[in-house]
Coordinates of C-alpha atoms and ligand atoms in Angstrom, one line a residue:
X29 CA 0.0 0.0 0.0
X30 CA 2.7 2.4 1.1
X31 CA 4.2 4.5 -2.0
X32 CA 7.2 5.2 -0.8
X33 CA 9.9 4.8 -3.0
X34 CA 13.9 4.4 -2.0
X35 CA 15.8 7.7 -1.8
X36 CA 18.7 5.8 -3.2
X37 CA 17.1 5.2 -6.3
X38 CA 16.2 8.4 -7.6
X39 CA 15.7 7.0 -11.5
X40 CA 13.2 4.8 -10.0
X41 CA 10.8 7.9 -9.2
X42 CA 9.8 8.6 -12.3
X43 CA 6.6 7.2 -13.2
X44 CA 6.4 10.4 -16.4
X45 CA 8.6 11.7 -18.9
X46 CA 7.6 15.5 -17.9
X47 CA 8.2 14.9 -14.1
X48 CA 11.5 15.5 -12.8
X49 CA 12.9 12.1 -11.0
X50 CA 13.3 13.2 -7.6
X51 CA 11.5 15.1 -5.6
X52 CA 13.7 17.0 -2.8
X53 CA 11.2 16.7 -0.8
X54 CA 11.3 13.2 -0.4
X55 CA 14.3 13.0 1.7
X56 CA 15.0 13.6 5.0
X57 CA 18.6 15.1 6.3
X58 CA 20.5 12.3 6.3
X59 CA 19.3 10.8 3.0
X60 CA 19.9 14.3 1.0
X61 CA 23.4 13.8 2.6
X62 CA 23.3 10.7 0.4
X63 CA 22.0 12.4 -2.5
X64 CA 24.8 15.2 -2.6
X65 CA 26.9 12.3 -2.0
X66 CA 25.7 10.1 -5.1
X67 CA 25.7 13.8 -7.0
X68 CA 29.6 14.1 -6.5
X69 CA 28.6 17.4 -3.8
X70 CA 29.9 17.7 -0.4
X71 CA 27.7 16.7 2.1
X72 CA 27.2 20.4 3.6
X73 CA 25.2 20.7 0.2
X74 CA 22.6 19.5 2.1
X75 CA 22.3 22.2 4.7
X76 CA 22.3 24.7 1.9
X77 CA 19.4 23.1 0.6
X78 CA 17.2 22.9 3.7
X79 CA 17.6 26.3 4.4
X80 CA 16.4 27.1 0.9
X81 CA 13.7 24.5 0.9
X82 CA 12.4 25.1 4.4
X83 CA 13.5 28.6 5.6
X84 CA 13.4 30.5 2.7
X85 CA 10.4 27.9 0.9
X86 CA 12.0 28.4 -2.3
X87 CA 11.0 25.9 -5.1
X88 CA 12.9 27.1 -8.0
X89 CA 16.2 25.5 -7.7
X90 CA 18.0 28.1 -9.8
X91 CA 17.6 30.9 -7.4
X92 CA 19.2 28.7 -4.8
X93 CA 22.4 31.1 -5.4
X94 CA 24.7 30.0 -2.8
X95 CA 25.0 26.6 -4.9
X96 CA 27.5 25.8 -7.8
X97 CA 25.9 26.7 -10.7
X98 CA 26.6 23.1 -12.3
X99 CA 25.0 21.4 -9.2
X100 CA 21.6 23.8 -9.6
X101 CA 21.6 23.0 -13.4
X102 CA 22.0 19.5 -13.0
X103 CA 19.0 19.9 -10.1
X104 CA 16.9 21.5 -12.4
X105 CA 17.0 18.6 -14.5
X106 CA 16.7 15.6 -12.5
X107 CA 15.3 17.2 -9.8
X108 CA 12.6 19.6 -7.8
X109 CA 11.1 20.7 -5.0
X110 CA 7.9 18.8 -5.2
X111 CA 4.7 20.9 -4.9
X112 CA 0.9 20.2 -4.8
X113 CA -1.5 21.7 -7.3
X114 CA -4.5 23.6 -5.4
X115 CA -7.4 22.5 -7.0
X116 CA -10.0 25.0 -4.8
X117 CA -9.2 27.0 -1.2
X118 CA -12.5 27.4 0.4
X119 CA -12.4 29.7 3.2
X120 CA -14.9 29.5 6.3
X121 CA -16.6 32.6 8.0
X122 CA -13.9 31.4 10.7
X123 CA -11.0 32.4 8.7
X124 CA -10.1 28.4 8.7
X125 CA -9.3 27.6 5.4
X126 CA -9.8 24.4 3.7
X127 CA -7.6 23.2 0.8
X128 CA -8.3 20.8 -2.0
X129 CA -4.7 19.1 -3.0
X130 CA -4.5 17.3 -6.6
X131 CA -1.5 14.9 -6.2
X132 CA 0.9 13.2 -9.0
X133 CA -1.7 10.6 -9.7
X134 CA -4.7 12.5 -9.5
X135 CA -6.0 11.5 -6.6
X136 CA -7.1 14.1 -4.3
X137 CA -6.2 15.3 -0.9
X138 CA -7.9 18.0 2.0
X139 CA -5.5 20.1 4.3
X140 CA -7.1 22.7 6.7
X141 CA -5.4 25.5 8.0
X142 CA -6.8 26.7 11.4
X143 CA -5.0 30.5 12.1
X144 CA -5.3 31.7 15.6
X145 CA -3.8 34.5 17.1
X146 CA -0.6 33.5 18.0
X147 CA -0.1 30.6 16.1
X148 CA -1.5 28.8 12.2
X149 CA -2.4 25.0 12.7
X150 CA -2.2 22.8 10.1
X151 CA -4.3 19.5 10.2
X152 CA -2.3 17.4 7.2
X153 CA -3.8 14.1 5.6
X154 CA -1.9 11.0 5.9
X155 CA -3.8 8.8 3.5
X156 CA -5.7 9.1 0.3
X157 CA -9.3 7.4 2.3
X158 CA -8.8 5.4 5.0
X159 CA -9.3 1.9 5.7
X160 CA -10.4 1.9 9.5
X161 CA -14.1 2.0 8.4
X162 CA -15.2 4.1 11.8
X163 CA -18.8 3.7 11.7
X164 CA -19.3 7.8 12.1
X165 CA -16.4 9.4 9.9
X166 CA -17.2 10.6 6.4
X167 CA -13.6 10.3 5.3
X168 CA -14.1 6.3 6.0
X169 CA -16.8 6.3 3.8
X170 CA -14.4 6.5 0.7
X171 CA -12.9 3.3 1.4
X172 CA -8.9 2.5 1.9
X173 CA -6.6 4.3 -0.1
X174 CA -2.7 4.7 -0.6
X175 CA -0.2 6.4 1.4
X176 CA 0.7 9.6 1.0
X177 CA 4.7 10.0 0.7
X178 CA 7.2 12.1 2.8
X179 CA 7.3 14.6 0.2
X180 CA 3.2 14.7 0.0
X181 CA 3.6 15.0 4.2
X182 CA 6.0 18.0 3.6
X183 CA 4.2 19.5 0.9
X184 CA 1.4 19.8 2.7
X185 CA 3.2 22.1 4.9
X186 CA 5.1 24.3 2.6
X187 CA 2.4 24.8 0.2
X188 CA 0.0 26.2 2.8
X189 CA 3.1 28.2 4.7
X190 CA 4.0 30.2 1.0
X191 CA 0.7 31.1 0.8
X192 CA 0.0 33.1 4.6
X193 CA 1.3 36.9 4.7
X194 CA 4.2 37.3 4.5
X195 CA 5.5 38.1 8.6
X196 CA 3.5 35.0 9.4
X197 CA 5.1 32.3 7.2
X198 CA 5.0 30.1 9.6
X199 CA 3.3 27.2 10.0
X200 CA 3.4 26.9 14.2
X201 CA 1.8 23.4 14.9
X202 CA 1.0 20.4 12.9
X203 CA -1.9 17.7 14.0
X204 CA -2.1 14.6 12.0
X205 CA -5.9 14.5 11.8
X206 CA -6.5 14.8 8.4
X207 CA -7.4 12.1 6.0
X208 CA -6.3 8.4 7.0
X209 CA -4.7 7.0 10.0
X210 CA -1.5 8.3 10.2
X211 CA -0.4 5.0 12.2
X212 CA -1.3 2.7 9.0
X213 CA 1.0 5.2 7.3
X214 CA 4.1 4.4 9.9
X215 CA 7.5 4.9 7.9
X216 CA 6.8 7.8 6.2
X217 CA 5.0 10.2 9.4
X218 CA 8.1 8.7 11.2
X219 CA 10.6 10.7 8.6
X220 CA 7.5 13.4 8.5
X221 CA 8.2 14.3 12.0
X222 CA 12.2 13.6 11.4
X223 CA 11.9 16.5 8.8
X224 CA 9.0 18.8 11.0
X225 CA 11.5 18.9 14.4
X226 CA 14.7 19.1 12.6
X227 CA 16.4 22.3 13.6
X228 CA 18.1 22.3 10.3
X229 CA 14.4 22.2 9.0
X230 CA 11.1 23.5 10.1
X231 CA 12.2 22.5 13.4
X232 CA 9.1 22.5 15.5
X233 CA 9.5 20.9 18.7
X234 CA 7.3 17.6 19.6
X235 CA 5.1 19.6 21.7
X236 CA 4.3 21.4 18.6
X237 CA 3.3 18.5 16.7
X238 CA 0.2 16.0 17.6
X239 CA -0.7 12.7 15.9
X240 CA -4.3 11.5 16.2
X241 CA -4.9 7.6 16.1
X242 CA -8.0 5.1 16.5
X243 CA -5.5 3.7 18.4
X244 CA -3.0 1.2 16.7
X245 CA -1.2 0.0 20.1
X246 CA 2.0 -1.6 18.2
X247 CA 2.6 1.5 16.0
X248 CA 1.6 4.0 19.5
X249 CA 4.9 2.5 21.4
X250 CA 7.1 2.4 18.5
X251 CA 6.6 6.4 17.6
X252 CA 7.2 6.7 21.4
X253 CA 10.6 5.2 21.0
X254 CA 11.1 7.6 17.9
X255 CA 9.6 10.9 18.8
X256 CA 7.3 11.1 21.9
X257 CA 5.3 13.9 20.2
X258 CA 2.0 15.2 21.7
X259 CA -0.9 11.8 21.0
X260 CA -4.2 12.2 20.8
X261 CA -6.7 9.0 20.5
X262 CA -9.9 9.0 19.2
X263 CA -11.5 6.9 21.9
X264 CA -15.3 8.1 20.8
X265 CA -16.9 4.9 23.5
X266 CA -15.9 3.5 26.7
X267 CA -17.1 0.2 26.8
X268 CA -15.2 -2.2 24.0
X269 CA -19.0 -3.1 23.5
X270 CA -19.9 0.5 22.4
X271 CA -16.3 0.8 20.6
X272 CA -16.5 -2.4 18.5
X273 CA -19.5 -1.2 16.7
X274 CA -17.9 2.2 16.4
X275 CA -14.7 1.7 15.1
X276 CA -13.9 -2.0 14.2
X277 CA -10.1 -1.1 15.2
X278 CA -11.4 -2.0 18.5
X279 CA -11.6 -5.5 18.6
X280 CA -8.0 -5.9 17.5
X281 CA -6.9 -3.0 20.3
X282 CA -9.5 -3.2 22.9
X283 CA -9.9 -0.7 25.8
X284 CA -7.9 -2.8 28.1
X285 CA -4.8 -3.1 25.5
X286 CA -5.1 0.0 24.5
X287 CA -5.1 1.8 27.8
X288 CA -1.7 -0.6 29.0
X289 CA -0.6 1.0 25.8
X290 CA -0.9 4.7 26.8
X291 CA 0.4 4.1 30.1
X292 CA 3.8 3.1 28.4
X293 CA 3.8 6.0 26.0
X294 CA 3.6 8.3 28.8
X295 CA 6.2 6.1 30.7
X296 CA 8.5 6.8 28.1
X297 CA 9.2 10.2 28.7
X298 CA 8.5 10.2 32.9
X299 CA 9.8 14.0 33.1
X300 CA 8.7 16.0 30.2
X301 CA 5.4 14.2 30.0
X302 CA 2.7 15.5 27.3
X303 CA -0.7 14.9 28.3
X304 CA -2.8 12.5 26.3
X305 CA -5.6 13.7 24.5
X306 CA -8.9 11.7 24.3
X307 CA -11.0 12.7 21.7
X308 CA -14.9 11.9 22.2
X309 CA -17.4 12.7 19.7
X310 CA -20.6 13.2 21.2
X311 CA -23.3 11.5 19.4
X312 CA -26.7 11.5 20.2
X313 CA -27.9 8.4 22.2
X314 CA -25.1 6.6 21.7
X315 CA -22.3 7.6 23.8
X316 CA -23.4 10.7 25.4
X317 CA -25.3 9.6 28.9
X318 CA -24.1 10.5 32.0
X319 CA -22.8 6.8 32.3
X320 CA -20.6 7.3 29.7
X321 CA -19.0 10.2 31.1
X322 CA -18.5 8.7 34.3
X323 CA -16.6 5.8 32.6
X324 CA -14.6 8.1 30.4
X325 CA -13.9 10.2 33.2
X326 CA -12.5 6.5 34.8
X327 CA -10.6 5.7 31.4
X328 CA -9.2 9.6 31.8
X329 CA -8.0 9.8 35.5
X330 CA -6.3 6.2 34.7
X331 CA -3.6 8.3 33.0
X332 CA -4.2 11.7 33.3
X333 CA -5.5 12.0 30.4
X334 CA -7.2 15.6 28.4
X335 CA -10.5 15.3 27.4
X336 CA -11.2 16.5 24.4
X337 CA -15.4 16.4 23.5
X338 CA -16.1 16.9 19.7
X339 CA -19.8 18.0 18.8
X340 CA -20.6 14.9 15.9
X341 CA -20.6 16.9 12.7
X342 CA -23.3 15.7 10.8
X343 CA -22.5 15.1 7.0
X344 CA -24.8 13.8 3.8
X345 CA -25.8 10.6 4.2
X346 CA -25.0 9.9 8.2
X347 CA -27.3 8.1 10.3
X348 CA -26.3 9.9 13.6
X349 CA -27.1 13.4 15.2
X350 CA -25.1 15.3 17.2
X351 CA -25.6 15.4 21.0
X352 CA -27.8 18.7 22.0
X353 CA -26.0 21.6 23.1
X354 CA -27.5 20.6 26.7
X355 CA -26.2 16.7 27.0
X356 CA -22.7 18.3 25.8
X357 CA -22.8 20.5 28.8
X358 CA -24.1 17.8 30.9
X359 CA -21.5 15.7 29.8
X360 CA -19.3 18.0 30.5
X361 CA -20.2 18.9 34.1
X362 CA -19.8 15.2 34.8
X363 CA -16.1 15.0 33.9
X364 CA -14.9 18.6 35.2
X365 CA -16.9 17.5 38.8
X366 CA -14.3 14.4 38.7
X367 CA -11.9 16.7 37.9
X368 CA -10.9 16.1 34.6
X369 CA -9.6 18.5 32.2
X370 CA -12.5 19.2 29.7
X371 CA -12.6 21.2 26.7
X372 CA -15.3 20.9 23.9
X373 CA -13.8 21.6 20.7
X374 CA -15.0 25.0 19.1
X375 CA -16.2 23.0 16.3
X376 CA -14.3 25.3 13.6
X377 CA -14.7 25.2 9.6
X378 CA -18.1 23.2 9.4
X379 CA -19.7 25.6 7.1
X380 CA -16.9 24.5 4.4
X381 CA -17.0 20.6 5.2
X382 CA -13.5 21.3 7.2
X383 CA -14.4 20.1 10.5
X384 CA -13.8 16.6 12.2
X385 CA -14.7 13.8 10.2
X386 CA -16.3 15.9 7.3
X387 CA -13.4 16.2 4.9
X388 CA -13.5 14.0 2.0
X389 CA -17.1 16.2 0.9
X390 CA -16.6 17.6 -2.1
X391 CA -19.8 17.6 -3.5
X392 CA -21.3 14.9 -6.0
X393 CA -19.2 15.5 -9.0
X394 CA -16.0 13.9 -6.9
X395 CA -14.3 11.2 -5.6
X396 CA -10.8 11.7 -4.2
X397 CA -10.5 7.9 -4.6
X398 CA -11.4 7.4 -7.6
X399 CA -8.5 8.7 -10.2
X400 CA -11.2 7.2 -13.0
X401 CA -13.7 10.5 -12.3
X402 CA -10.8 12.7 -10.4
X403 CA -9.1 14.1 -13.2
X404 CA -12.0 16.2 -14.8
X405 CA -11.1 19.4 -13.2
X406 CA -12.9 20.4 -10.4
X407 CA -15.6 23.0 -10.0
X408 CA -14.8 26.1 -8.5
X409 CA -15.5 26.2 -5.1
X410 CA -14.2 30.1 -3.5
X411 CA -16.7 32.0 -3.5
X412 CA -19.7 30.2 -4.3
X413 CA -18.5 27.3 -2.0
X414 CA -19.1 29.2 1.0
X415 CA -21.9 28.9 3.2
X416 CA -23.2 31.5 6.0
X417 CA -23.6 29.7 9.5
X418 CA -26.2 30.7 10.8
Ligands
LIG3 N1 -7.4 8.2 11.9 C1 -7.0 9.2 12.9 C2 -6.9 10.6 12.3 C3 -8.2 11.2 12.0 S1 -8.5 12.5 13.1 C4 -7.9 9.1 14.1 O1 -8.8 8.3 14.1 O2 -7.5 9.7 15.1 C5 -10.1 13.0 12.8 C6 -10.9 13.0 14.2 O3 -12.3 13.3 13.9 C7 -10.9 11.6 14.8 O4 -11.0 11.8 16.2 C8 -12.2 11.1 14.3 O5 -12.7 10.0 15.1 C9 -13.1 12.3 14.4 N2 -14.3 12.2 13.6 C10 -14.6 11.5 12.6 N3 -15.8 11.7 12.1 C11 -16.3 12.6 12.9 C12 -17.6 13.3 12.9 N4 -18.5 13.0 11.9 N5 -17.8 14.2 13.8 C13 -16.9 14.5 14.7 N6 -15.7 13.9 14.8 C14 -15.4 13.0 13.9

C-alpha cells in the first residue's frame, strides 16, 4: 500500500517523462546527505538546501544562489522541489481555510489551516481514504486508499506556509488528523516528524506537533521510542461493547490493550510528560449519557488524560445526530466535577465541510479515490462554496 519509494534510487521515481525524478522533498537530512553524496557534492550541500527549501520555501532550484551553478543545473533537471496543485481554497466565515490538494496521480487530498492569534495550525492528511471503516467518519466512507509519501507529508506544509502573509510564514503546529490513520502510514509520518522537528528544517518541537490515532497500540509505542510527540486518541466509546460497533479497530486494540498501551507511551518520557488527548465525539444516544461520562472520566483519571469532547458533525448521508448543546454541557459537568480537564472543541470550519470527520465532501461530481472520475477538473469552489452559519 505504502508509495514510498527508495531515496537511493532516484531514477526509480519517475513514473512520467515531464516529471523531474526526484523530488527534494522526499528525503530527510541524512538521506539528502546521500543524494549530494551520489551527485559528486559535499555533504554540507545539504544544509544549503534545507535552508532554501524550508526557511526561505523556495521551489525554484535556480535561485538557490549559494549553490554551484553546475549542481543547480544539474538539479533543475533531475530534480525539484515537489509541490501540490490547489485545486479550490475554500475559506470558512472562521477564517479556517480548507484546501483541496491534486496529487501526481490524480487522486485528491484536504489540508485545513486553522489560524489563531498567535499561532497557524495545520491538520495534514496522511492517507488518500482510509481503511479503518469508523462507523461515524465521512472520510471512512471512501474506502482505503494509498499512502501519501514524505514529500506529499512536507508538501502539505510548505504549500500552505508560501501562501499566509508574509511576517507570518510560519506554520506553528501540525496535528495529523486529516485524511487516514496516520499509524497505518508508519514509515513515512516517522521521517514526517524527522523533517517537521529538525532544527536544520522546520524545526518544530514535539510539543508542537500531535498525531491522532484510532489507536493502533504496536505503531503507539514504537513512535514513542522515535519521537514522543503530543498523542491524541480518538476513543469516541468507553465500553469495548460501544467501541466495537464504532470503530472496528477495536476488537484488535481493545480498551484494556489499549489503555496498558498509553500508560507506556507516557512512561517513556516520565519528566517531560505530554498529556494525552482523548477525543470523544458526542453522538446522540449513543455515547453521550451520564454513564458514559462517568466511565470516560475513569478511562481519563487512569492516565491523566485531556478530554477533548467533539460535537458529531453531521454530514450527507450519516445516520447519527449530534448530542444537544445541553447533554454536551451535561457531559461535560460530569467529567470537570471528577476533575478532569475538559474542553469541547469550538467545532471550527463546518460551514466549508472542514471540520472533524467531514473532509472528503466535495460535492457529488467527486471522488478523491477514484482517479477514474478525479481528473475532470474540479468545479470552482471560492466563492460560491461558501456557506453562511447561521
Ligand atoms: N485516523 C486518525 C486521524 C483522524 S483525526 C484518528 O482516528 O484519530 C479525525 C478525528 O475526527 C478523529 O478523532 C475522528 O474520530 C473524528 N471524527 C470522525 N468523524 C467525525 C464526525 N463526523 N464528527 C466529529 N468527529 C469525527
Amino acid at each position: 500500500m505504502s508509495s514510498t519509494s527508495s531515496p537511493t534510487s532516484p531514477l526509480a521515481r519517475s513514473n512520467s517523462e515531464n516529471t523531474p525524478p526526484i523530488d527534494l522533498l522526499n528525503y530527510t537530512w541524512n538521506e539528502m546527505e546521500d543524494l549530494c553524496i551520489s551527485m559528486e557534492q559535499p555533504k554540507y550541500r545539504v544544509r544549503q538546501l534545507f535552508r532554501w527549501i524550508y526557511q526561505e520555501l523556495e521551489t525554484d532550484v535556480m535561485q538557490m544562489t549559494d549553490l554551484p551553478k553546475a549542481f543547480r543545473l544539474r538539479l533543475q533537471n533531475e530534480a525539484s522541489v515537489g509541490t501540490l496543485r490547489t485545486e479550490s481554497v475554500a475559506e470558512s466565515a472562521d477564517g479556517t481555510r480548507k484546501f483541496l490538494f491534486r496529487l501526481h496521480d490524480d487522486m485528491l487530498i484536504e489540508t485545513v489551516l486553522i489560524p489563531e492569534e498567535k499561532r497557524n495550525t495545520l491538520c495534514v492528511s496522511s492517507q488518500v481514504g482510509c481503511a479503518l471503516a469508523c462507523k461515524f467518519c465521512y472520510t471512512a466512507s471512501l474506502g482505503p486508499g494509498r499512502n501519501l509519501t514524505l514529500g506529499e507529508y512536507i508538501a502539505q506544509v510548505l504549500e500552505t506556509a508560501r501562501l499566509l502573509p508574509e511576517a507570518e510564514r510560519k506554520i506553528t503546529n501540525v496535528v495529523f488528523m486529516g485524511m487516514g490513520e496516520p499509524l497505518i502510514n508508519f514509515d513515512n509520518l516517522m521521517k514526517t516528524l524527522s523533517v517537521l522537528m529538525d532544527h536544520r528544517g522546520l524545526h518544530l518541537g514535539r510539543r508542537r506537533l500531535t498525531v491522532s490515532t484510532a489507536g493502533l497500540c504496536p505503531q503507539i509505542l514504537k513512535m514513542g521510542q522515535q519521537f514522543p510527540v503530543r498523542l491524541a486518541i480518538s476513543l469516541h466509546a468507553t465500553t469495548d461493547e460501544q467501541r466495537d460497533d464504532l470503530m472496528p479497530i477495536n476488537q484488535r486494540y481493545p480498551l484494556k490493550t489499549l489503555f496498558e498501551t498509553l500508560q507506556k507511551y507516557c512512561d517513556l518520557t516520565p519528566t517531560h510528560r505530554l498529556p494525552i488527548t482523548l477525543e470523544y465525539t458526542l453522538i446522540a444516544g449513543i455515547n453521550d449519557s451520564k454513564l458514559d461520562a462517568q466511565r470516560l472520566a475513569k478511562l481519563a483519571r487512569s492516565i491523566q488524560a485531556k478530554v477533548n469532547l467533539i460535537p458529531y458533525n453531521e454530514h450527507p448521508g450519516a445516520t447519527y445526530t449530534r448530542s444537544s448543546p445541553k447533554s454536551i454541557e451535561q457531559f461535560r459537568d460530569v467529567l470537570l466535577e471528577k476533575h478532569i480537564r475538559a474542553t469541547c472543541r469550538i467545532t471550527r470550519g463546518d460551514d466549508i465541510y472542514a471540520a472533524c470527520g467531514q473532509l472528503a465532501i466535495h460535492g457529488p461530481s467527486e471522488n478523491p479515490t477514484s482517479p477514474s472520475t478525479a481528473p475532470k477538473p474540479a468545479p470552482p469552489r471560492t466563492p460560491h462554496h461558501r456557506r453562511r452559519r447561521n
